[in-house]
Amino acid sequence: MSKKSNHVNSNSADLDSKTSVIIVENLVKRYKELIALDHFNLDIKEGEIFGLLGPNGSGKTTTINCILALLKYDKGTIKVLGKEMKPDSYDLKRNIGVVMQNVAVFDELTVYENIDYFCGLYIKDKSTKKQYVEDAINFVDLDKFRKFYPKKLSGGLLRRLNIACGIVHKPKLIFMDEPTVAVDPQSRNNILEGIVKLNEQGATIVYTSHYMEEVEQICTRISIMDKGKNITIGSAPELKKMIKNTETISIELLDIPEAVLEKIKNINHIYKTEYIDNTLKLYFSGGRHNLINVLDLLKKEDLHFGQVYSQLPTLNDVFLELTGKELRD
Amino acid sequence: MQTFKTYFRISKKYLQGFFIYVPIFFVIMMLMVNQQTEKTETKFSTSSIKISIFDHDHSTLSKSLADYLGEHHKLIDIKEDMDTIRDEIYQRNIDYILVIPEGYENYINACAQSPSAENTDSFTNDANTTDDRMLVTYKIPNSRFAAFADSQINKYMKIYSTYISAGADREEAATKTISTMSEETTVTIQASEKEAISYVHIFYTYMTYILISVVTLCISPILILFNENKIKSRLNVSSVSPLKINLQLALASLIYTFGITLLFILTSFVLFKDEMVFDKTILRIANAAVYALICLSLTFLLATCLAKQNMLSAIVNLIGLGQSFICGVFVDRALMSKVVLAFGRVFPAYWYVNIEEELNKYKHITDFTDSSRHTVIYGFIIEILFAVILFMIGLVINKNKKN
């Protein structure tokens, strides 16, 4: 993942000069009384790994289904690769790959036959198709398993087959809907590396997940969604700058006198303190050397403490501050 | 034609329905054919047995009787002593031995001319009589050949006695008896109802059950796979229109269904080629083809309604067995109540069997009565309607599911 940082740290301002691959304006989708998407807007640029982050039911999959014309929507416009997306936009679909959340392959076909079938839905020329299938098998490193049936594959290998089926026709735009659900950490890392590699090969990727670490790790820009709305968009550092919290320090303490707690509250940049289950949590907004200042004070008061942690804000903190609830609620 | 090719690749994994039902069907058919060739008697012929005659009378009657028996049976010379006779009978070398006692002709003539004297109904000694003047016979106990010879000799003697009592002289009576005995009777075997059954008819009737089971169990699982939401979503985002994919699936299913049907039809030609009458066979094939379409429509409907394959086998067995019992596939319609048969009308097999029954009644289509013709045409129309209605229901459910 050495090149990952280049993606994540790419300047958002640079993106303005790039072509828009997906433009969603004022998208409204209702399921009877429930509003799934509420005047949703999106502008995804060429070459991005764009993350859609939000809790279950926030509208991520509905957004993708509307963009892919799998769902009819009530209001708004969607343009993909410069053209309006319709169910019969088959020329557009030729340039789009989709990796479904659920593994969508035929158990009755081998790894090779599955990839070959889904490739054949896009590529007519036999020799090109053969080459593309081989490329996809090598890309997901399933060469040893080409004659295996899906039921014989582990969860991680199955996910890789699912990805291969979605990207075998070398699309310009790839949608990945939670491709790492129920995958072991090692396989997850392989999949994330593969996604970055696809992006380096020129594909624009729309990535949905409720795993904020993954999104933070690979996405150039992130849209945080809740209740069908786009709460904010930006790179991970930009999003983190939006919130008050810059650091959280946790200290294990058997007991803390009230007087000492008052002194701690007066340390610069602390805006909130909590003492729960023998752990003192201190929330800082800005400032430097916060940990040293806290430890100096505890030493001066002759208080013995156990383990000490310092945590930088996560996207969950961003989400918590913006919506008042946890991402994984 | 990517989907078309993949359909047949997947179909190899769902052949268990074929391999379960088809061998059972063919084994039953082979057994039926064997029974037909081994047991059914269609010709009559008189039997010839091995017989020895010891003539101690040397009269006109004894000679003419020996000549008559020699003409119809194989005469074998053996030594006339009790040990030899017993050995030959015991070893089954001879079926019947006849001893004509000295003075037999005189005795018979006297009996015939004087009705009040002796009983002339029996001419041979049996187990209970030892009359020296009567014919003596040695035979294999309970042998049908011996019974046949007894019957022939008694008949001969009765006719001879009748001519003598009517006033004929010995020569004339002997000549006329042989002449009368030589008159052959034409024997026509009246085939029993069971023997009259056509095995082609049984084959094509029983095919109703096999065809619906095999077609639905082989094809529905493939269509269910392509109907699964996750696969359907992937197909919907591809650059091939759903219409093209569905057309390929429909074409593959049609070819598969008619392939299975053709296999059964060809088998009927192999097994019953002598019994196949051209004009009836054409109608039988048409009936099977239309019924195959019904099976395909039902397959489409089941694949649309069922999200998973686990219920499929149970439903197919219920429909297949149910309609086979109600519509007269497994049970002769003559044995079924009118109420059951009336209920059977709501199943396609009823109309298929209706046509088949009508075809079985006549040797050629040209022999059809107006009523038969009407039954066949009406049956075809109802069958086509079944195919269309089942398909339409499937389409409506499919559309509702999409919405």
XYZ file of C-alpha atoms in Angstrom:
732
model
C 0.000 0.000 0.000
C 2.981 2.297 -0.513
C 1.224 4.367 -3.166
C -1.883 4.679 -1.069
C -0.726 7.896 0.588
C -0.509 9.589 -2.802
C -4.202 8.974 -3.299
C -5.303 9.951 0.139
C -3.214 13.074 0.310
C -4.007 14.282 -3.181
C -5.190 17.823 -3.010
C -8.928 18.248 -3.456
C -8.290 21.434 -5.350
C -6.479 19.474 -8.075
C -9.667 17.549 -8.700
C -11.528 20.646 -9.887
C -9.544 20.551 -13.104
C -10.534 16.939 -13.774
C -13.562 15.734 -15.746
C -16.643 14.705 -13.837
C -17.406 10.996 -14.233
C -20.607 11.030 -12.207
C -22.822 14.013 -11.557
C -25.870 13.558 -9.341
C -28.101 16.570 -8.771
C -31.045 16.853 -6.401
C -31.708 13.126 -6.402
C -34.858 12.118 -4.534
C -35.891 8.508 -4.037
C -38.896 7.472 -1.962
C -40.011 4.021 -0.832
C -43.664 4.866 -0.135
C -43.453 7.114 2.966
C -39.739 6.596 3.552
C -37.388 9.067 1.908
C -34.284 7.054 1.002
C -32.492 9.887 -0.835
C -33.284 13.477 0.002
C -32.035 15.971 -2.608
C -28.745 14.136 -2.827
C -25.849 15.702 -4.770
C -22.593 14.181 -5.900
C -19.751 15.058 -8.257
C -17.149 12.352 -8.737
C -14.071 13.183 -10.775
C -12.057 10.995 -13.100
C -9.323 8.973 -11.377
C -10.797 9.205 -7.891
C -11.430 6.507 -5.357
C -14.580 8.026 -3.987
C -15.912 6.707 -0.702
C -19.564 6.675 0.276
C -19.551 6.318 4.037
C -22.572 5.961 6.219
C -24.397 3.633 8.605
C -26.683 0.872 7.339
C -29.796 2.405 5.810
C -28.149 5.761 5.119
C -28.795 5.409 1.363
C -25.429 4.227 -0.001
C -26.730 1.224 -1.943
C -29.831 3.143 -3.081
C -27.537 5.843 -4.486
C -25.524 3.271 -6.440
C -28.653 1.500 -7.689
C -30.075 4.811 -8.907
C -26.812 5.736 -10.642
C -26.773 2.310 -12.338
C -30.433 2.742 -13.375
C -31.383 -0.363 -11.439
C -33.875 1.740 -9.472
C -36.268 4.370 -10.697
C -36.005 7.657 -8.804
C -38.576 10.319 -8.137
C -36.619 13.450 -8.892
C -33.216 14.729 -9.958
C -30.692 14.054 -12.704
C -27.873 11.578 -13.030
C -25.092 11.818 -15.577
C -22.481 9.113 -15.971
C -19.427 9.622 -18.204
C -21.113 12.759 -19.549
C -24.377 11.064 -20.555
C -27.721 10.620 -18.899
C -27.950 7.164 -17.368
C -30.988 5.105 -18.424
C -31.828 1.387 -18.092
C -31.080 0.921 -21.799
C -27.819 2.887 -21.848
C -25.908 -0.219 -22.924
C -22.990 1.756 -24.432
C -22.489 3.455 -21.077
C -22.826 0.173 -19.210
C -20.010 -1.292 -21.304
C -17.672 1.108 -19.435
C -19.063 0.358 -15.991
C -18.129 -2.486 -13.676
C -20.020 -3.440 -10.555
C -18.783 -5.500 -7.639
C -21.855 -6.476 -5.685
C -22.096 -6.617 -1.911
C -23.272 -10.242 -2.160
C -21.105 -12.669 -4.071
C -22.971 -12.969 -7.372
C -21.508 -15.961 -9.199
C -22.807 -19.328 -10.442
C -21.958 -22.190 -8.091
C -22.335 -24.569 -11.037
C -19.501 -22.957 -13.036
C -15.770 -23.016 -12.319
C -13.812 -19.878 -11.488
C -12.710 -19.604 -15.136
C -16.203 -20.258 -16.527
C -17.758 -17.636 -14.230
C -15.291 -14.937 -15.207
C -15.596 -15.952 -18.869
C -19.408 -15.720 -18.748
C -19.518 -12.246 -17.201
C -16.778 -11.034 -19.537
C -18.795 -12.329 -22.498
C -21.645 -10.021 -21.538
C -19.402 -7.074 -22.466
C -16.738 -8.373 -24.860
C -17.738 -10.111 -28.077
C -14.322 -10.723 -29.663
C -13.152 -14.216 -28.630
C -9.396 -13.565 -28.430
C -9.876 -10.260 -26.564
C -12.248 -11.976 -24.172
C -9.770 -14.782 -23.529
C -7.016 -12.265 -22.812
C -9.245 -10.212 -20.488
C -10.277 -13.330 -18.549
C -6.618 -14.303 -18.087
C -5.783 -10.734 -16.980
C -8.613 -10.773 -14.427
C -7.580 -14.178 -13.055
C -4.015 -12.962 -12.643
C -5.162 -9.653 -11.162
C -7.053 -11.333 -8.330
C -4.418 -14.089 -8.089
C -6.815 -16.986 -8.695
C -4.674 -18.776 -11.266
C -4.293 -21.870 -9.079
C -8.032 -22.011 -8.545
C -9.281 -21.517 -12.115
C -10.853 -25.003 -12.240
C -12.320 -24.781 -8.740
C -16.046 -24.432 -8.160
C -17.064 -21.480 -5.916
C -18.216 -23.809 -3.131
C -14.647 -25.049 -2.789
C -13.259 -21.514 -2.294
C -12.675 -19.760 1.025
C -14.543 -16.518 1.829
C -11.587 -14.377 0.777
C -11.062 -16.209 -2.519
C -14.783 -16.003 -3.218
C -14.684 -12.222 -2.769
C -11.748 -12.065 -5.164
C -13.743 -14.075 -7.720
C -16.643 -11.653 -7.213
C -14.307 -8.731 -7.918
C -12.845 -10.475 -10.980
C -16.345 -10.950 -12.421
C -17.079 -7.241 -11.912
C -13.896 -5.824 -13.415
C -12.977 -8.424 -16.066
C -14.090 -6.193 -18.970
C -11.680 -3.439 -17.842
C -14.271 -0.731 -17.152
C -13.479 2.970 -16.746
C -15.820 3.298 -13.800
C -16.134 0.674 -11.066
C -18.727 0.528 -8.297
C -17.749 -1.510 -5.277
C -20.514 -2.054 -2.773
C -18.973 -3.199 0.512
C -16.656 -5.724 -1.165
C -14.876 -6.638 2.074
C -17.879 -7.646 4.195
C -17.172 -10.851 6.156
C -13.615 -11.135 4.897
C -10.582 -11.978 7.070
C -8.014 -9.169 7.621
C -5.405 -10.637 5.277
C -7.863 -11.047 2.401
C -9.223 -7.580 3.148
C -5.763 -6.069 2.716
C -5.328 -7.969 -0.573
C -8.653 -6.627 -1.819
C -7.825 -3.054 -0.807
C -4.430 -3.299 -2.522
C -6.224 -4.567 -5.634
C -8.615 -1.606 -5.592
C -5.713 0.850 -5.409
C -4.020 -1.022 -8.261
C -7.178 -0.749 -10.402
C -7.243 2.970 -9.701
C -3.602 3.285 -10.700
C -4.483 1.553 -13.964
C -6.898 4.408 -14.677
C -10.243 3.314 -13.294
C -12.424 5.650 -11.286
C -13.803 3.831 -8.274
C -16.902 4.454 -6.193
C -16.465 2.582 -2.952
C -19.152 2.136 -0.332
C -18.480 0.774 3.116
C -19.361 1.225 6.724
C -15.777 0.325 7.644
C -14.371 3.846 8.156
C -10.766 2.586 8.418
C -10.947 1.155 4.903
C -12.489 4.284 3.473
C -9.909 6.439 5.197
C -7.134 4.135 3.967
C -7.881 4.163 0.232
C -10.312 6.936 -0.682
C -9.207 10.261 -2.146
C -12.514 11.848 -1.181
C -15.308 10.745 1.058
C -18.966 11.586 1.225
C -20.503 11.038 4.642
C -24.154 10.087 4.263
C -26.976 9.929 6.757
C -30.730 9.583 6.234
C -30.348 9.918 2.467
C -28.447 13.188 2.722
C -24.913 14.126 1.930
C -23.652 15.572 5.222
C -20.229 16.519 3.985
C -17.642 15.719 1.302
C -13.874 15.970 1.462
C -10.633 14.069 1.896
C -10.144 12.347 5.265
C -7.832 15.103 6.653
C -10.265 17.783 5.428
C -13.161 16.049 7.148
C -11.274 15.689 10.384
C -10.459 19.387 10.379
C -14.161 20.117 10.340
C -14.677 18.914 13.889
C -13.727 20.397 17.275
C -11.842 17.338 18.570
C -8.184 17.071 17.611
C -6.996 14.551 20.200
C -8.460 12.268 22.871
C -6.253 11.132 25.783
C -7.293 8.153 27.956
C -5.553 7.454 31.308
C -6.111 4.516 33.655
C -6.539 5.877 37.223
C -7.753 3.972 40.277
C -9.079 7.164 41.820
C -8.995 10.892 41.151
C -9.709 13.565 43.754
C -12.199 16.195 42.769
C -9.652 18.967 43.236
C -7.203 17.329 40.819
C -9.957 16.840 38.255
C -10.712 20.550 38.451
C -7.039 21.371 37.839
C -6.994 19.036 34.805
C -10.075 20.738 33.371
C -8.151 23.994 33.452
C -5.368 22.674 31.199
C -5.301 24.537 27.905
C -7.373 23.183 24.945
C -9.358 20.680 27.053
C -13.037 21.090 26.244
C -14.492 17.948 27.839
C -13.529 15.431 30.566
C -15.036 12.036 31.501
C -14.132 9.657 34.362
C -15.822 6.281 33.754
C -14.724 2.782 34.839
C -11.384 3.964 36.294
C -10.508 5.654 33.001
C -10.108 9.372 32.618
C -10.883 10.635 29.114
C -9.721 14.104 28.081
C -10.918 15.717 24.848
C -8.707 18.400 23.270
C -9.407 20.942 20.647
C -6.136 22.055 19.059
C -2.896 22.649 20.960
C 0.424 20.837 21.102
C 2.153 18.690 23.770
C -1.215 18.031 25.427
C -0.141 14.618 26.734
C 3.043 16.013 28.377
C 1.042 18.738 30.095
C -1.413 16.189 31.514
C 1.274 13.772 32.701
C 3.253 16.619 34.338
C 0.205 17.581 36.341
C -0.506 14.022 37.482
C 3.137 13.644 38.598
C 2.986 16.897 40.529
C -0.171 15.703 42.322
C 1.588 12.357 43.058
C -1.142 10.323 41.380
C -0.208 6.839 40.145
C -1.634 5.924 36.769
C -1.697 2.834 34.526
C -1.824 2.782 30.739
C -2.078 5.995 28.763
C -3.459 6.296 25.205
C -3.543 9.197 22.801
C -5.993 8.950 19.894
C -6.295 11.230 16.881
C -9.839 11.816 15.595
C -11.389 9.197 13.299
C -14.125 9.470 10.715
C -16.399 7.987 13.358
C -15.655 11.064 15.497
C -16.462 13.218 12.497
C -19.728 11.357 11.995
C -20.492 11.448 15.725
C -19.989 15.162 15.917
C -21.929 15.891 12.744
C -24.903 13.598 13.413
C -24.826 12.947 17.154
C -24.597 9.173 16.658
C -21.989 6.495 15.969
C -21.345 5.314 12.399
C -21.937 1.701 13.425
C -25.199 2.404 15.265
C -24.983 -16.325 -27.380
C -22.956 -16.259 -24.165
C -25.993 -16.950 -21.985
C -27.186 -19.714 -24.331
C -23.834 -21.542 -24.046
C -23.648 -21.034 -20.293
C -27.187 -22.409 -19.927
C -26.060 -25.764 -21.317
C -22.862 -25.686 -19.242
C -25.002 -25.289 -16.115
C -27.540 -27.864 -17.336
C -24.925 -30.632 -16.928
C -25.110 -30.053 -13.177
C -28.857 -30.625 -13.089
C -29.163 -33.934 -14.903
C -30.032 -35.934 -11.786
C -33.748 -35.619 -12.578
C -33.041 -37.133 -15.977
C -30.898 -39.930 -14.584
C -33.472 -40.821 -11.916
C -36.625 -40.941 -14.023
C -35.469 -42.015 -17.480
C -33.797 -45.341 -16.544
C -36.838 -46.339 -14.472
C -39.086 -45.528 -17.414
C -36.962 -47.477 -19.891
C -36.644 -50.508 -17.603
C -40.441 -50.653 -17.266
C -40.800 -50.350 -21.024
C -38.226 -53.105 -21.696
C -40.022 -55.408 -19.273
C -43.289 -54.731 -21.051
C -41.760 -55.466 -24.451
C -40.265 -58.750 -23.206
C -43.594 -59.795 -21.717
C -45.243 -59.021 -25.016
C -42.880 -61.175 -27.092
C -42.743 -64.089 -24.635
C -46.304 -64.561 -23.505
C -48.699 -63.388 -26.137
C -50.079 -66.297 -28.274
C -51.388 -65.263 -31.620
C -51.335 -68.570 -33.553
C -52.981 -71.983 -33.128
C -51.530 -75.313 -34.293
C -52.297 -78.936 -33.428
C -49.651 -80.863 -31.528
C -47.881 -84.012 -32.556
C -46.953 -86.544 -29.870
C -44.763 -89.673 -29.730
C -46.967 -92.752 -29.751
C -46.558 -96.549 -29.938
C -49.352 -98.878 -31.111
C -49.601 -102.652 -30.518
C -52.320 -104.003 -32.824
C -53.438 -107.530 -31.777
C -56.712 -107.289 -33.716
C -55.341 -106.717 -37.242
C -58.837 -105.705 -38.341
C -60.073 -102.985 -40.663
C -60.917 -100.807 -37.656
C -57.591 -101.339 -35.869
C -55.626 -100.656 -39.058
C -57.591 -97.529 -39.889
C -57.205 -96.243 -36.300
C -53.438 -96.939 -36.368
C -53.166 -95.214 -39.776
C -55.078 -92.194 -38.512
C -52.899 -91.857 -35.414
C -49.751 -92.441 -37.494
C -50.800 -89.647 -39.792
C -51.095 -87.097 -36.963
C -48.408 -88.305 -34.561
C -44.943 -89.761 -34.602
C -45.146 -93.574 -34.394
C -42.345 -95.244 -32.503
C -41.695 -99.005 -32.469
C -40.793 -100.563 -29.164
C -40.668 -104.057 -27.758
C -43.973 -105.110 -26.249
C -43.152 -106.049 -22.699
C -44.116 -104.309 -19.513
C -40.541 -103.386 -18.483
C -39.849 -101.709 -21.811
C -43.201 -99.919 -21.751
C -42.604 -98.607 -18.225
C -39.031 -97.501 -19.030
C -40.053 -95.675 -22.197
C -42.875 -93.894 -20.437
C -40.740 -93.086 -17.373
C -37.952 -91.651 -19.504
C -40.454 -89.614 -21.514
C -39.298 -91.244 -24.745
C -42.918 -92.001 -25.574
C -45.963 -89.968 -24.586
C -48.640 -92.566 -25.222
C -48.897 -96.332 -25.835
C -52.063 -97.912 -27.288
C -52.799 -101.648 -27.193
C -55.685 -102.822 -29.432
C -56.886 -106.196 -28.106
C -57.752 -109.137 -30.349
C -61.463 -109.075 -31.355
C -61.806 -105.390 -30.681
C -63.505 -104.664 -34.021
C -66.084 -107.376 -33.467
C -66.758 -106.176 -29.979
C -67.228 -102.548 -31.077
C -69.435 -103.536 -34.007
C -71.596 -105.662 -31.755
C -71.942 -102.800 -29.279
C -72.854 -100.336 -32.007
C -75.436 -102.539 -33.630
C -77.064 -103.466 -30.341
C -77.643 -100.296 -28.335
C -79.032 -102.167 -25.396
C -75.858 -104.220 -24.962
C -72.740 -102.273 -23.801
C -72.034 -98.662 -23.098
C -70.109 -97.271 -26.025
C -69.260 -93.900 -24.495
C -65.858 -95.075 -23.387
C -63.552 -97.101 -25.579
C -60.446 -97.315 -23.419
C -59.751 -98.848 -20.036
C -59.143 -96.267 -17.398
C -57.604 -96.578 -13.947
C -60.749 -98.262 -12.634
C -61.531 -100.711 -15.449
C -59.710 -103.828 -16.737
C -61.974 -105.019 -19.550
C -59.942 -107.284 -21.893
C -62.175 -106.293 -24.824
C -61.400 -102.560 -24.490
C -58.381 -100.560 -25.657
C -55.474 -100.493 -23.181
C -53.398 -97.306 -22.845
C -50.145 -96.438 -21.062
C -49.364 -92.762 -20.624
C -47.474 -90.184 -18.567
C -49.733 -89.298 -15.636
C -51.523 -85.942 -15.959
C -49.902 -85.317 -19.307
C -51.770 -82.918 -21.582
C -50.387 -84.927 -24.534
C -52.005 -88.102 -23.185
C -55.288 -86.315 -22.607
C -55.087 -85.057 -26.195
C -54.516 -88.628 -27.524
C -57.374 -90.008 -25.357
C -59.677 -87.349 -26.719
C -58.690 -88.097 -30.342
C -59.134 -91.878 -29.943
C -62.510 -91.520 -28.214
C -63.676 -89.137 -30.889
C -62.532 -91.526 -33.620
C -64.280 -94.464 -32.009
C -67.507 -92.530 -31.438
C -67.699 -91.530 -35.087
C -66.904 -95.107 -36.205
C -69.615 -96.499 -33.893
C -72.093 -93.971 -35.221
C -71.450 -95.036 -38.839
C -71.772 -98.758 -37.865
C -75.004 -98.148 -35.979
C -76.274 -96.214 -39.017
C -75.815 -99.354 -41.140
C -72.446 -98.805 -42.811
C -70.223 -101.807 -43.375
C -66.754 -102.036 -41.742
C -64.778 -100.689 -44.738
C -67.228 -97.870 -45.358
C -67.354 -96.911 -41.663
C -63.547 -96.825 -41.415
C -63.181 -94.707 -44.599
C -65.916 -92.285 -43.587
C -64.518 -91.956 -40.054
C -61.098 -90.953 -41.385
C -62.744 -88.546 -43.772
C -64.816 -86.944 -40.998
C -61.827 -86.714 -38.661
C -59.798 -85.025 -41.391
C -62.128 -82.064 -41.592
C -60.195 -79.215 -39.960
C -61.713 -76.588 -37.803
C -60.473 -73.031 -38.165
C -59.397 -71.803 -34.765
C -59.428 -68.099 -34.032
C -57.870 -66.998 -30.810
C -59.975 -64.320 -29.221
C -57.448 -62.015 -27.699
C -58.278 -61.203 -24.131
C -58.732 -57.570 -23.184
C -55.320 -57.460 -21.566
C -53.545 -58.860 -24.572
C -55.247 -56.286 -26.808
C -53.434 -53.395 -25.088
C -51.031 -51.518 -27.347
C -47.619 -50.992 -25.803
C -47.090 -47.864 -27.862
C -50.219 -46.552 -26.192
C -48.856 -47.432 -22.743
C -45.510 -45.829 -23.620
C -47.038 -42.566 -24.786
C -49.517 -42.446 -21.902
C -46.836 -43.061 -19.283
C -44.676 -40.427 -21.011
C -47.008 -37.787 -19.513
C -45.544 -38.381 -16.076
C -41.941 -38.799 -17.179
C -41.906 -35.752 -19.441
C -43.304 -33.347 -16.838
C -40.919 -34.668 -14.181
C -37.799 -34.625 -16.321
C -38.431 -31.268 -18.022
C -39.289 -29.397 -14.819
C -36.522 -30.967 -12.725
C -33.856 -30.398 -15.385
C -34.808 -26.885 -16.510
C -36.368 -25.105 -13.521
C -33.150 -25.058 -11.449
C -31.292 -23.307 -14.288
C -33.982 -20.658 -14.680
C -34.139 -20.191 -10.887
C -30.398 -19.484 -10.921
C -30.747 -16.801 -13.575
C -33.695 -15.356 -11.603
C -31.719 -15.009 -8.368
C -31.591 -11.354 -7.356
C -27.818 -11.174 -7.062
C -27.272 -12.683 -10.527
C -30.095 -10.656 -12.032
C -28.592 -7.412 -10.701
C -25.260 -8.291 -12.277
C -26.968 -9.103 -15.586
C -29.001 -5.874 -15.440
C -25.885 -3.735 -15.173
C -24.233 -5.529 -18.091
C -24.193 -4.197 -21.627
C -26.570 -6.910 -22.858
C -30.269 -6.086 -22.647
C -32.453 -8.273 -20.368
C -34.605 -9.036 -23.432
C -31.639 -10.586 -25.252
C -30.673 -12.613 -22.197
C -34.260 -13.829 -21.737
C -34.549 -14.753 -25.405
C -31.375 -16.816 -25.161
C -32.716 -18.543 -22.046
C -36.056 -19.220 -23.785
C -34.355 -20.617 -26.888
C -32.080 -22.857 -24.831
C -35.053 -24.091 -22.766
C -37.063 -24.838 -25.918
C -34.204 -26.803 -27.469
C -33.591 -28.676 -24.215
C -37.289 -29.541 -23.801
C -37.728 -30.749 -27.368
C -34.421 -32.622 -27.118
C -35.745 -34.600 -24.155
C -39.091 -35.181 -25.928
C -37.319 -36.311 -29.092
C -35.277 -38.795 -27.091
C -38.464 -40.417 -25.807
C -40.039 -40.442 -29.265
C -36.949 -42.073 -30.802
C -37.001 -44.661 -28.020
C -40.596 -45.513 -28.885
C -39.481 -46.089 -32.503
C -36.685 -48.398 -31.361
C -38.866 -50.397 -28.988
C -42.081 -50.596 -30.973
C -41.118 -50.042 -34.590
C -43.483 -52.821 -35.762
C -46.404 -51.330 -33.904
C -45.929 -47.744 -35.082
C -48.553 -46.747 -37.623
C -47.452 -43.719 -39.645
C -50.527 -41.482 -39.458
C -51.162 -42.201 -35.774
C -47.491 -41.673 -34.974
C -47.595 -38.205 -36.482
C -50.491 -37.315 -34.172
C -48.754 -38.940 -31.204
C -45.612 -36.860 -31.848
C -47.735 -33.707 -32.190
C -49.503 -34.528 -28.918
C -46.172 -35.110 -27.154
C -44.749 -31.862 -28.604
C -47.704 -29.772 -27.407
C -47.542 -31.452 -24.007
C -43.804 -30.682 -23.872
C -44.713 -27.006 -24.380
C -47.059 -27.233 -21.384
C -44.221 -28.731 -19.329
C -41.976 -25.853 -20.395
C -44.593 -23.247 -19.453
C -45.010 -24.917 -16.064
C -41.225 -24.908 -15.678
C -41.134 -21.168 -16.365
C -43.952 -20.578 -13.869
C -42.224 -22.626 -11.157
C -38.896 -20.882 -11.782
C -40.639 -17.516 -11.464
C -42.429 -18.398 -8.229
C -39.652 -20.261 -6.448
C -36.693 -18.345 -5.076
C -34.783 -21.508 -4.161
C -34.593 -25.016 -5.551
C -35.248 -26.880 -2.291
C -39.042 -26.991 -2.776
C -38.876 -27.861 -6.462
C -38.641 -31.638 -6.226
C -41.598 -31.869 -3.821
C -43.801 -29.630 -5.997
C -42.903 -31.478 -9.206
C -43.691 -34.838 -7.608
C -46.988 -33.496 -6.315
C -48.040 -32.198 -9.727
C -46.609 -35.108 -11.727
C -47.912 -37.952 -9.578
C -51.152 -36.140 -8.705
C -52.250 -35.512 -12.263
C -51.063 -38.963 -13.366
C -53.368 -40.670 -10.869
C -56.311 -38.315 -11.411
C -56.121 -38.185 -15.207
C -55.798 -41.899 -15.948
C -52.084 -42.205 -16.643
C -51.355 -44.807 -13.978
C -54.883 -46.141 -13.553
C -57.158 -47.356 -16.345
C -59.896 -44.785 -16.858
C -62.485 -47.578 -16.939
C -61.728 -48.197 -13.272
C -61.967 -44.533 -12.250
C -65.012 -42.729 -10.953
C -66.628 -40.002 -13.014
C -66.083 -37.462 -10.236
C -62.337 -38.060 -10.212
C -62.157 -37.856 -13.987
C -64.208 -34.650 -13.951
C -61.687 -33.183 -11.513
C -58.897 -34.399 -13.781
C -60.099 -32.019 -16.500
C -58.285 -29.130 -14.792
C -54.954 -30.840 -15.486
C -53.264 -30.900 -18.897
C -52.523 -34.626 -18.640
C -56.275 -35.334 -18.877
C -56.447 -33.847 -22.373
C -53.199 -35.474 -23.447
C -54.501 -38.893 -22.358
C -57.849 -38.130 -24.025
C -56.131 -37.781 -27.397
C -53.978 -40.845 -26.721
C -57.044 -42.951 -25.804
C -58.763 -41.881 -28.997
C -55.699 -42.784 -31.068
C -55.622 -46.187 -29.393
C -59.179 -46.988 -30.440
C -58.485 -47.051 -34.180
C -55.863 -48.574 -36.422
C -55.682 -45.529 -38.722
C -56.718 -41.916 -38.527
C -58.973 -42.548 -41.512
C -61.053 -44.839 -39.293
C -61.869 -41.930 -36.967
C -65.494 -41.115 -36.366
C -66.632 -37.488 -36.220
C -66.719 -37.758 -32.438
C -63.110 -39.021 -32.342
C -61.941 -36.247 -34.624
C -63.687 -33.719 -32.417
C -62.095 -35.179 -29.249
C -58.610 -34.982 -30.759
C -58.944 -31.447 -32.101
C -60.574 -30.233 -28.892
C -57.806 -31.907 -26.868
C -55.093 -30.133 -28.861
C -56.800 -26.748 -28.425
C -57.137 -27.203 -24.654
C -53.512 -28.311 -24.397
C -52.299 -25.234 -26.291
C -54.474 -23.071 -24.025
C -52.854 -24.675 -20.970
C -49.394 -23.849 -22.325
C -50.359 -20.245 -23.057
C -52.162 -19.667 -19.738
C -49.342 -21.101 -17.604
C -46.835 -18.973 -19.502
C -48.966 -15.840 -19.107
C -49.343 -16.420 -15.348
C -45.557 -16.739 -15.154
C -45.133 -13.461 -17.037
C -47.589 -11.616 -14.764
C -45.876 -12.899 -11.598
C -42.500 -11.984 -13.076
C -43.679 -8.448 -13.814
C -45.134 -8.045 -10.325
C -41.881 -9.245 -8.825
C -39.941 -6.654 -10.827
C -42.230 -3.868 -9.654
